[in-house]
XYZ file of C-alpha atoms in Angstrom:
674
model
C -0.359 0.003 -0.052
C 2.814 2.335 0.707
C 4.470 1.878 -2.415
C 0.981 2.699 -4.322
C 1.038 5.633 -2.690
C 4.416 6.529 -3.415
C 3.794 6.281 -7.197
C 0.511 7.623 -7.219
C 2.400 10.889 -5.734
C 5.009 10.827 -8.194
C 3.393 12.369 -11.228
C 1.850 15.528 -9.206
C 5.544 15.293 -6.469
C 7.843 18.505 -7.452
C 11.382 16.813 -7.124
C 13.788 18.141 -3.783
C 16.766 19.680 -5.800
C 18.307 22.620 -6.411
C 19.305 24.758 -9.835
C 23.098 25.857 -9.018
C 25.934 26.371 -12.054
C 29.397 25.085 -11.180
C 28.042 22.579 -8.744
C 25.968 19.695 -8.529
C 22.387 19.868 -8.856
C 21.501 18.273 -5.322
C 21.135 19.396 -2.432
C 21.866 17.640 0.914
C 17.808 16.710 2.410
C 17.043 18.590 5.739
C 18.045 16.051 8.945
C 14.473 16.128 9.890
C 12.873 15.468 6.382
C 14.973 12.394 6.134
C 13.621 11.104 9.252
C 9.919 11.791 8.480
C 8.916 8.165 9.490
C 5.297 8.659 6.529
C 7.159 8.060 3.965
C 10.872 8.536 3.497
C 11.703 7.728 -0.037
C 9.672 11.500 -0.979
C 12.650 13.856 0.638
C 15.391 12.007 -1.402
C 14.319 11.273 -4.511
C 14.906 13.529 -7.625
C 12.411 11.917 -10.370
C 9.491 9.188 -11.104
C 9.365 5.852 -10.986
C 7.811 6.284 -14.421
C 9.683 4.633 -17.533
C 12.459 3.533 -14.410
C 14.649 0.626 -15.514
C 14.180 -2.474 -13.438
C 16.726 -4.261 -11.460
C 18.814 -1.042 -11.241
C 18.736 2.203 -9.409
C 21.115 5.375 -8.716
C 22.124 6.455 -5.690
C 23.822 9.526 -3.940
C 25.401 8.600 -1.167
C 27.536 11.187 1.711
C 31.431 11.508 1.395
C 32.389 8.769 4.157
C 30.571 5.846 2.456
C 31.288 7.017 -1.189
C 34.892 6.555 -0.112
C 34.557 3.436 1.195
C 32.891 2.145 -1.697
C 35.706 3.208 -3.650
C 38.273 1.652 -1.350
C 36.131 -1.783 -1.353
C 34.464 -1.656 1.893
C 31.117 -0.311 3.154
C 29.023 0.486 6.367
C 27.252 -1.844 8.578
C 24.666 -0.375 8.036
C 24.886 -0.526 4.261
C 25.990 -3.910 3.545
C 22.895 -5.166 5.724
C 20.826 -3.209 3.254
C 22.260 -4.748 0.325
C 22.333 -8.268 1.548
C 18.601 -7.807 2.050
C 17.614 -6.439 -1.157
C 19.996 -9.060 -2.369
C 21.643 -6.678 -4.680
C 24.129 -8.376 -6.587
C 27.097 -5.948 -7.498
C 27.182 -1.619 -6.685
C 30.123 0.125 -9.011
C 30.390 3.178 -9.102
C 28.617 5.107 -11.730
C 31.219 6.939 -13.215
C 34.582 4.669 -12.930
C 37.027 7.940 -12.779
C 36.340 10.912 -10.599
C 39.823 12.185 -9.368
C 39.590 14.886 -10.730
C 38.444 18.743 -9.193
C 35.592 19.247 -11.441
C 33.629 15.645 -11.130
C 33.734 16.319 -7.039
C 32.473 19.968 -7.358
C 29.577 18.730 -9.594
C 29.401 15.306 -6.899
C 29.877 13.135 -9.605
C 32.019 10.804 -7.134
C 29.092 10.368 -5.004
C 26.772 8.088 -7.669
C 26.535 4.315 -7.351
C 24.839 1.902 -9.486
C 23.201 -0.972 -7.731
C 21.552 -3.887 -9.188
C 19.088 -6.276 -8.111
C 16.807 -9.198 -8.901
C 14.078 -7.000 -10.691
C 10.914 -9.430 -9.352
C 12.133 -6.929 -6.272
C 10.814 -3.935 -8.108
C 12.115 -0.607 -8.437
C 9.547 1.452 -5.953
C 10.807 -1.084 -3.036
C 14.457 -0.899 -3.387
C 14.376 3.197 -3.483
C 11.772 2.245 0.031
C 14.990 0.559 1.738
C 17.727 2.436 0.558
C 15.295 6.296 1.448
C 15.796 4.410 5.036
C 19.535 4.652 5.042
C 21.379 7.679 6.514
C 24.244 7.738 4.121
C 22.066 7.623 0.866
C 21.372 11.609 0.589
C 19.528 11.345 -2.514
C 17.884 8.576 -5.384
C 17.202 8.866 -9.043
C 14.924 5.980 -10.791
C 17.436 4.807 -13.685
C 15.055 6.462 -16.265
C 15.294 5.263 -20.167
C 14.452 7.274 -22.855
C 11.820 5.919 -25.036
C 13.538 4.583 -28.761
C 11.796 7.442 -30.512
C 13.241 7.383 -33.541
C 10.997 4.409 -34.809
C 11.953 1.137 -35.620
C 12.575 1.786 -39.280
C 15.488 0.488 -41.076
C 17.011 3.142 -43.209
C 15.750 2.918 -46.970
C 18.611 1.058 -49.325
C 20.642 3.629 -51.349
C 20.083 2.039 -55.506
C 21.855 3.768 -57.932
C 19.746 6.566 -59.879
C 19.622 7.440 -63.521
C 16.775 9.749 -63.554
C 18.225 12.907 -61.691
C 16.385 16.509 -62.470
C 18.143 19.275 -63.931
C 21.082 20.995 -62.207
C 25.054 21.268 -62.247
C 27.068 18.938 -60.703
C 30.911 20.623 -59.833
C 31.446 18.581 -57.281
C 34.151 19.284 -55.152
C 35.289 15.160 -54.148
C 35.281 12.155 -55.776
C 32.337 10.377 -53.450
C 29.905 9.105 -56.310
C 27.481 9.285 -53.702
C 27.708 12.694 -52.877
C 25.412 13.889 -55.747
C 22.114 12.800 -54.053
C 23.478 14.546 -50.989
C 21.272 17.206 -51.536
C 21.313 18.668 -48.043
C 24.947 19.725 -48.876
C 24.720 21.086 -52.378
C 21.055 21.657 -53.374
C 21.141 21.795 -57.116
C 16.946 21.854 -57.758
C 17.221 17.884 -58.525
C 14.154 17.652 -59.247
C 13.962 13.760 -58.990
C 14.520 14.605 -55.038
C 10.850 16.787 -54.530
C 9.445 18.937 -57.693
C 9.829 21.639 -55.072
C 13.005 21.762 -54.712
C 15.158 24.871 -53.916
C 18.335 25.680 -55.005
C 20.288 26.800 -51.724
C 18.410 24.363 -49.563
C 21.812 23.085 -47.838
C 24.170 23.823 -45.420
C 26.199 25.627 -48.379
C 29.107 23.523 -47.465
C 31.074 23.361 -51.165
C 32.954 26.383 -51.234
C 33.401 26.183 -46.985
C 35.354 22.878 -48.467
C 38.119 24.597 -50.226
C 39.108 26.255 -46.413
C 38.612 23.245 -44.967
C 37.265 19.768 -44.611
C 38.175 18.901 -41.065
C 41.091 18.507 -38.565
C 41.947 14.998 -36.995
C 42.354 17.211 -33.826
C 38.717 17.812 -33.601
C 36.722 14.815 -32.017
C 32.964 14.440 -31.652
C 31.734 12.181 -29.349
C 28.579 10.533 -31.123
C 25.894 8.981 -28.295
C 23.918 7.011 -30.042
C 23.404 3.494 -31.462
C 26.584 1.835 -31.638
C 28.630 3.208 -34.246
C 29.737 0.380 -37.334
C 33.723 1.552 -36.852
C 34.447 -0.835 -39.742
C 32.420 0.749 -42.039
C 34.629 1.225 -45.104
C 33.856 4.886 -45.342
C 33.986 5.391 -41.830
C 36.929 3.576 -40.394
C 39.989 5.916 -41.518
C 37.649 8.994 -39.502
C 37.418 6.803 -36.022
C 39.043 7.990 -33.316
C 41.468 5.305 -31.813
C 42.199 5.571 -28.246
C 45.944 6.077 -28.182
C 46.332 4.457 -24.555
C 44.712 1.188 -25.484
C 46.235 -2.069 -26.529
C 43.096 -3.630 -28.617
C 42.289 -6.908 -27.291
C 44.981 -7.975 -24.885
C 41.767 -7.725 -22.149
C 43.265 -5.248 -19.955
C 42.908 -1.437 -18.649
C 45.973 -0.063 -20.325
C 44.901 3.698 -20.183
C 43.570 3.091 -16.444
C 40.194 5.270 -17.165
C 38.066 2.209 -16.044
C 36.940 1.045 -19.143
C 38.467 -2.071 -20.891
C 39.356 -2.046 -24.367
C 37.691 0.950 -25.223
C 39.165 1.126 -28.725
C 36.568 3.350 -30.316
C 34.467 4.187 -27.554
C 32.076 2.346 -25.406
C 28.661 0.655 -24.993
C 27.672 2.255 -21.898
C 24.574 -0.433 -21.726
C 27.511 -2.677 -20.479
C 27.518 -3.273 -16.786
C 29.192 -6.346 -14.767
C 26.086 -7.471 -15.190
C 25.438 -7.263 -18.984
C 28.741 -6.739 -20.426
C 28.583 -5.690 -24.279
C 31.114 -4.358 -26.775
C 30.276 -1.403 -29.212
C 27.526 -3.417 -31.772
C 25.195 -2.228 -34.253
C 23.235 -5.492 -35.388
C 21.453 -5.994 -32.801
C 17.861 -7.071 -33.162
C 15.938 -3.917 -33.472
C 19.090 -1.718 -34.593
C 18.016 0.415 -37.596
C 21.787 1.797 -38.114
C 21.219 5.130 -36.251
C 24.812 6.339 -34.888
C 26.110 4.970 -38.450
C 23.869 7.309 -40.167
C 24.685 10.093 -37.805
C 28.308 9.526 -38.150
C 28.000 9.359 -41.735
C 27.016 13.113 -42.367
C 29.495 14.124 -39.422
C 32.919 12.890 -40.785
C 32.080 9.692 -43.568
C 35.915 9.872 -45.428
C 36.116 12.062 -48.203
C 37.443 12.009 -51.467
C 38.002 8.022 -51.063
C 36.527 6.909 -54.175
C 33.085 5.366 -52.441
C 30.210 5.670 -50.480
C 29.195 9.597 -49.924
C 30.879 12.395 -48.386
C 31.230 13.646 -44.660
C 30.750 17.325 -43.519
C 33.813 17.186 -41.576
C 35.199 14.293 -43.205
C 38.556 15.603 -45.126
C 40.100 15.356 -48.448
C 41.173 12.478 -48.492
C 44.355 13.092 -46.927
C 44.152 12.105 -43.048
C 43.015 15.441 -42.252
C 39.265 14.466 -41.294
C 37.225 14.852 -37.698
C 37.460 12.037 -35.684
C 34.067 10.008 -34.421
C 33.858 8.423 -31.002
C 31.430 6.384 -30.380
C 29.753 6.570 -27.133
C 26.997 3.619 -27.070
C 23.613 4.415 -25.691
C 20.827 2.527 -27.666
C 21.083 -0.773 -28.617
C 18.444 -3.322 -30.107
C 15.230 -3.256 -27.990
C 17.085 -1.613 -24.856
C 16.756 2.415 -24.877
C 19.251 4.539 -22.782
C 19.313 4.563 -19.151
C 19.716 8.051 -17.611
C 22.756 6.440 -15.733
C 24.047 5.130 -18.900
C 23.607 8.889 -21.088
C 25.619 10.070 -18.277
C 28.965 7.962 -18.166
C 28.402 8.817 -21.627
C 29.060 12.122 -21.192
C 31.537 12.025 -18.239
C 33.558 9.562 -20.585
C 33.646 11.484 -24.301
C 34.726 14.197 -21.867
C 37.923 13.194 -20.522
C 38.836 10.934 -23.585
C 39.177 14.403 -25.551
C 35.837 14.920 -27.624
C 35.204 18.606 -27.355
C 31.401 18.356 -29.303
C 28.567 16.372 -27.958
C 26.255 14.670 -30.752
C 23.339 14.069 -29.441
C 20.106 12.655 -31.775
C 17.449 11.901 -29.090
C 15.145 13.438 -26.053
C 12.319 13.369 -24.949
C 8.563 14.408 -26.280
C 8.543 18.590 -26.812
C 5.945 19.263 -23.603
C 6.583 16.187 -21.319
C 9.069 18.560 -19.176
C 8.490 22.854 -19.608
C 11.289 24.470 -17.956
C 14.947 23.841 -17.426
C 14.304 23.396 -14.001
C 12.127 20.852 -14.739
C 14.855 18.827 -16.492
C 17.670 19.672 -14.468
C 15.473 18.529 -11.315
C 14.058 15.515 -12.729
C 17.340 14.531 -14.877
C 19.878 15.610 -11.796
C 22.045 13.220 -12.775
C 22.107 14.086 -16.857
C 22.034 17.461 -16.470
C 25.630 17.672 -13.836
C 27.258 15.461 -16.541
C 26.375 17.309 -19.233
C 27.251 20.288 -17.731
C 30.801 18.409 -16.913
C 31.349 17.755 -20.537
C 30.664 21.454 -21.240
C 32.912 22.634 -18.180
C 35.934 20.123 -18.664
C 37.187 22.061 -21.140
C 37.385 24.976 -18.817
C 38.956 23.118 -15.832
C 41.335 21.673 -18.124
C 42.327 23.719 -21.441
C 44.763 21.280 -22.637
C 42.237 18.160 -22.881
C 41.858 18.975 -26.506
C 42.617 20.822 -29.365
C 39.239 22.773 -29.579
C 39.635 26.442 -30.137
C 36.876 27.202 -27.842
C 37.350 26.989 -24.180
C 34.504 24.934 -23.295
C 32.925 22.020 -24.810
C 30.020 22.336 -27.332
C 27.015 19.743 -26.652
C 24.228 19.657 -29.552
C 21.009 18.149 -29.706
C 17.532 17.070 -31.843
C 14.407 19.825 -31.189
C 12.691 16.333 -31.782
C 10.407 14.660 -33.995
C 6.720 15.366 -31.965
C 5.138 18.400 -33.994
C 4.953 20.387 -31.522
C 5.824 24.159 -30.368
C 8.798 23.649 -28.791
C 11.836 21.454 -28.159
C 11.484 18.215 -26.171
C 14.633 18.111 -23.800
C 17.295 17.768 -23.365
C 17.496 19.651 -26.448
C 15.465 22.572 -24.889
C 17.473 23.467 -22.390
C 19.420 26.758 -22.392
C 23.121 25.371 -22.523
C 22.542 22.785 -25.678
C 22.085 23.461 -29.261
C 18.643 22.756 -30.460
C 18.136 21.857 -33.915
C 15.123 22.171 -36.017
C 14.312 20.547 -39.271
C 13.867 21.343 -42.950
C 13.402 19.799 -46.542
C 14.980 19.997 -49.939
C 12.598 22.730 -50.187
C 13.655 24.730 -47.763
C 10.478 24.687 -45.598
C 10.259 23.010 -42.196
C 8.948 19.726 -42.143
C 5.713 18.468 -40.642
C 7.599 16.695 -38.413
C 9.891 18.587 -36.487
C 9.323 20.553 -32.846
C 9.543 24.627 -33.198
C 9.138 27.192 -30.876
C 10.693 27.478 -27.281
C 14.103 25.934 -26.906
C 14.537 25.760 -30.931
C 17.636 27.176 -31.918
C 18.693 26.785 -35.190
C 17.824 25.194 -38.609
C 19.751 21.889 -41.099
C 18.219 19.374 -43.560
C 16.674 16.842 -42.099
C 14.801 15.213 -44.989
C 11.275 15.556 -45.513
C 9.586 12.127 -47.284
C 6.112 13.955 -46.964
C 6.959 16.213 -50.364
C 7.529 13.931 -52.688
C 4.757 10.947 -53.351
C 7.199 9.363 -56.366
C 8.414 6.006 -56.676
C 11.799 8.326 -55.368
C 10.319 9.257 -52.474
C 13.454 8.879 -50.455
C 15.467 10.920 -51.884
C 14.314 13.484 -50.430
C 15.559 12.217 -47.363
C 19.547 12.307 -46.205
C 21.887 9.511 -47.268
C 24.349 8.649 -45.393
C 26.404 5.228 -44.171
C 24.711 2.638 -42.352
C 25.396 -1.008 -40.546
C 23.972 -3.010 -43.189
C 26.280 -6.058 -42.978
C 27.568 -6.660 -46.647
C 30.878 -6.520 -48.714
C 29.089 -4.827 -51.210
C 29.659 -1.114 -50.728
C 26.702 -0.078 -51.839
C 24.481 -1.668 -50.081
C 25.843 0.266 -46.424
C 24.359 3.536 -47.324
C 21.003 4.414 -47.175
C 17.943 6.817 -46.533
C 16.591 8.626 -43.456
C 15.082 12.002 -41.970
C 14.345 13.583 -39.072
C 15.561 15.704 -36.319
C 17.630 13.359 -35.434
C 19.179 13.966 -38.984
C 19.195 17.301 -38.885
C 21.207 17.712 -35.497
C 24.610 15.863 -37.572
C 24.721 18.749 -39.444
C 25.325 21.188 -37.218
C 27.840 18.947 -35.270
C 29.404 18.405 -38.809
C 29.335 22.490 -39.183
C 30.575 23.369 -35.718
C 33.395 20.332 -36.358
C 34.220 22.403 -39.837
C 34.173 25.700 -37.911
C 36.854 24.734 -34.822
C 38.768 23.012 -37.712
C 39.295 26.598 -39.308
C 39.999 28.515 -36.721
C 42.836 25.859 -35.294
C 44.285 26.455 -38.861
C 44.207 29.768 -38.704
C 44.733 30.357 -35.239
C 41.614 31.753 -33.936
C 40.569 31.245 -30.174
C 36.970 32.509 -28.648
C 35.452 31.761 -25.552
C 32.187 29.968 -25.946
C 29.769 32.585 -25.574
C 31.988 34.367 -28.966
C 31.126 31.049 -31.316
C 27.975 30.676 -30.236
C 27.197 34.043 -31.350
C 29.191 33.597 -34.267
C 27.150 30.504 -34.972
C 24.134 31.341 -34.632
C 24.587 34.733 -37.104
C 25.707 32.268 -39.406
C 22.606 31.917 -41.379
C 20.430 32.267 -43.777
C 16.772 33.404 -43.355
C 14.310 30.614 -43.504
C 11.399 32.812 -42.617
C 11.107 34.251 -45.957
C 10.231 30.900 -47.517
C 7.690 30.428 -45.054
C 6.349 33.989 -44.934
C 6.112 33.997 -48.919
C 5.880 29.584 -49.805
C 3.133 27.082 -49.163
C 3.758 23.405 -48.702
C 1.837 20.433 -49.560
C 3.027 16.841 -47.204
C 1.208 13.929 -48.044
C -0.808 15.035 -50.599
C -2.368 17.964 -48.261
C -1.758 21.446 -47.687
C 0.237 22.322 -44.702
C 0.309 25.335 -42.723
C 3.365 26.695 -42.194
C 1.885 30.144 -40.115
C 2.889 28.329 -36.593
C 6.397 28.299 -38.122
C 7.218 31.642 -38.810
C 10.076 32.698 -36.533
C 10.142 29.430 -34.830
C 12.725 27.693 -36.726
C 15.546 28.914 -34.535
C 17.792 32.098 -36.147
C 18.310 30.863 -39.180
C 19.425 28.005 -41.784
C 22.901 26.923 -41.095
C 25.578 28.132 -43.327
C 28.540 26.621 -43.023
C 30.820 29.501 -45.729
C 29.326 32.002 -43.151
C 30.358 30.587 -40.124
C 34.045 29.982 -41.429
C 33.936 33.897 -43.006
C 32.781 34.920 -39.353
C 35.352 32.997 -37.917
C 38.113 34.348 -39.462
C 36.242 37.852 -39.373
C 35.258 38.711 -42.646
C 32.340 40.481 -43.374
C 29.501 38.398 -45.795
C 27.479 40.304 -48.413
C 24.291 38.637 -49.938
C 23.622 39.015 -53.699
C 20.318 38.159 -55.237
C 20.260 35.013 -57.902
C 19.230 36.219 -60.583
C 19.378 39.442 -61.131
C 20.973 42.690 -60.698
C 21.891 43.299 -56.893
C 22.560 46.147 -55.135
C 24.294 45.275 -52.359
C 25.104 47.827 -49.451
C 28.685 47.978 -48.692
C 28.062 49.707 -45.053
C 29.088 45.842 -43.431
C 32.165 46.008 -45.013
C 32.780 49.900 -44.802
C 30.863 51.001 -41.973
C 28.246 53.661 -41.976
C 30.527 56.411 -44.267
C 30.734 53.384 -47.011
C 28.725 56.001 -49.900
C 31.062 58.987 -49.007
C 34.256 56.761 -49.542
C 35.909 56.547 -52.754
C 36.804 53.308 -54.458
C 39.584 52.803 -56.225
C 39.578 49.259 -57.428
C 36.974 45.760 -57.141
C 38.948 42.812 -57.603
C 37.575 39.570 -58.997
C 38.884 36.405 -59.640
C 37.905 34.050 -62.721
C 37.485 31.573 -60.373
C 35.110 33.759 -58.210
C 32.872 35.021 -61.397
C 32.863 31.032 -62.174
C 31.191 30.114 -58.936
C 28.884 33.116 -58.803
C 28.132 33.015 -62.260
C 29.001 36.573 -62.378
C 27.579 38.207 -66.115
C 29.080 41.577 -67.200
C 31.272 43.528 -64.961
C 30.237 44.450 -61.391
C 30.732 47.721 -59.844
C 30.573 50.494 -57.100
C 28.369 53.174 -56.887
C 27.088 55.278 -53.812
C 28.327 52.784 -51.507
C 26.689 50.186 -52.984
C 28.053 47.147 -54.936
C 26.230 46.428 -58.295
C 26.697 42.943 -59.350
C 24.522 40.322 -61.231
C 25.116 36.643 -59.896
C 23.231 33.354 -61.864
C 24.761 30.497 -59.688
C 24.597 29.891 -56.248
C 27.816 30.196 -54.474
C 30.067 31.739 -52.142
C 33.157 33.016 -52.778
C 35.758 35.919 -52.026
C 36.209 39.213 -53.419
C 38.865 42.570 -52.752
C 37.951 45.911 -52.310
C 39.755 48.794 -52.190
C 38.748 52.403 -51.262
C 40.420 55.611 -50.261
C 40.703 56.760 -46.371
C 40.694 60.894 -46.587
C 39.935 62.257 -49.272
C 39.428 61.668 -52.726
C 42.645 61.089 -54.321
C 45.589 59.317 -53.133
C 48.368 61.094 -51.776
C 51.499 61.062 -54.466
C 54.862 62.564 -53.841
C 53.439 66.141 -54.977
C 50.009 66.187 -53.842
C 48.064 65.658 -50.626
C 45.509 62.891 -50.469
C 44.501 60.289 -48.644
C 45.574 56.237 -47.977
C 44.485 53.327 -50.171
C 43.317 50.611 -48.037
C 41.830 47.068 -49.284
C 39.355 44.818 -47.300
C 38.306 41.069 -48.518
C 35.004 40.353 -48.420
C 32.946 37.439 -48.428
C 29.983 37.658 -51.908
C 27.243 34.978 -51.001
C 24.551 34.749 -54.014
C 21.062 33.504 -52.579
C 17.117 34.227 -52.821
C 16.050 35.303 -49.902
C 14.731 39.204 -48.835
C 15.235 40.712 -45.298
C 12.200 43.423 -44.281
C 14.260 45.953 -44.693
C 15.102 45.335 -47.738
C 18.281 44.481 -47.656
C 19.745 41.103 -48.214
C 20.174 38.057 -45.905
């Protein structure tokens, strides 16, 4: 009866926790609360038992007991309680917690208990709550596998492509089908495809294609690290000797060569896997978008996959889903902690709660206390240990999918203000009918939209990437999927490119500086939402709710790199003569300056399809671009007069600015080009 009462109360109980930056979310309950005889569990539990994994429990211990257990000992009270429960084993949730940041967040005090599932988690929690040495209890909640059970649609050769110019920078044969990188309005993708409905990465690859020093931790299903298009860009633990059964680097994980399966416990040992019953290649698909090997003559291209010269970013597999098994809060938290300690600077997570299940940051921090502490640990680890990885940003970066519920708010953890949340658009540059939008949504990226293509090639409107299909045939190791799960790794890949470029040019930034650059390196998706209509699955789809709700805009790789290097971006409208203000480059006096030179290379002319001779008049650049693209031009003006000084005549000094020029469609409300 007591257990039933407690379970019912959980649905309305506000968990007992505090919100505090830079320290553990947990606060020690007051002594008189601990001693409450009616329901001691209620004063110690931080979440409900709903969706809790049977047979495990997370307990937050006092300092003394945590230290004793770390040394293989325990108090008589503790040992007796474990014996009564039939506890099969007790292990530290986070193996290595001797660093100051782990202690600050109290991660050294979390322990995982395993006991017979027939005991019941509430009954086990009630017994543990009676112990004075147990400060808090967290049910080991699971995230529902909400990315579906459908396997990716297998890639097959297709000869019926629509029109479009495909002058591609890499020799990967399937790059032509990755509209999400380079959208040439291929009509076989969708009749409503738009030029430029992509991440604008083609010309950015001429500046950087990824740096080995940037490591992205993919928290997902296991990544197929033997995939021929991934193997060369997989992170390899330099301190571990493969297959010797030893923890060579003393990090608490044996033979963690490419990462770890965090569903692994002493009771259920598991290696990284990708072909368990129920697996759908989700992690492998995500990894390929970020850093499949480029220019290797097979398969697809990855956003930060390099040029084929051992220069791509690397993927660390942090497995938190496996077949029918979903990630528990303990497994997820452990994965984040591991990723930080092993050198990842980007955390890629395409999962989360349903939008509206939690509606505030405080609610998430309380309900998922240990996960939030571990996420903050990942984010802050770089700041505490500047040499832990080579990222040019002083904190690590966390990226989550906003969710596929089609509701007006992001799901958590994505919605949290300390996390980058990604919404999805299709090849028509319009919101998909599944994407979440509104509060908690930060930035948009291609996620695929099969609903806008009802033909026999409808899969081509989805995202093409690597899959975990077991076959010697390379072609069958690729497939199409869609979702904010697929949009999320586009942002992770672009961020990885941005960090790579900053490394190459010697630029360092604070986290806030980088975030400001990222969120402003976008194209205007609201222009299309406001001026377009959409049909999804043959039915008119109302776009009104999405206006100004998809984040700051659609991520643009070229703009990100230009903003990192400090080069101003100018936008010309494609297909017609544009009058582009030079104020972003030369400031308010742009109209009063005398311009002496406009340098445009033949390569830039070809890239942008420039017709005629561009010129400058009254502080505006007059130019006609006929192709979607991005390139640089150089403009020279005079400071201090209308003429350049000579030996005999006083005058001004010439100065030159290198400027980024993009050709796009969207028009800002103020009449300028965004």
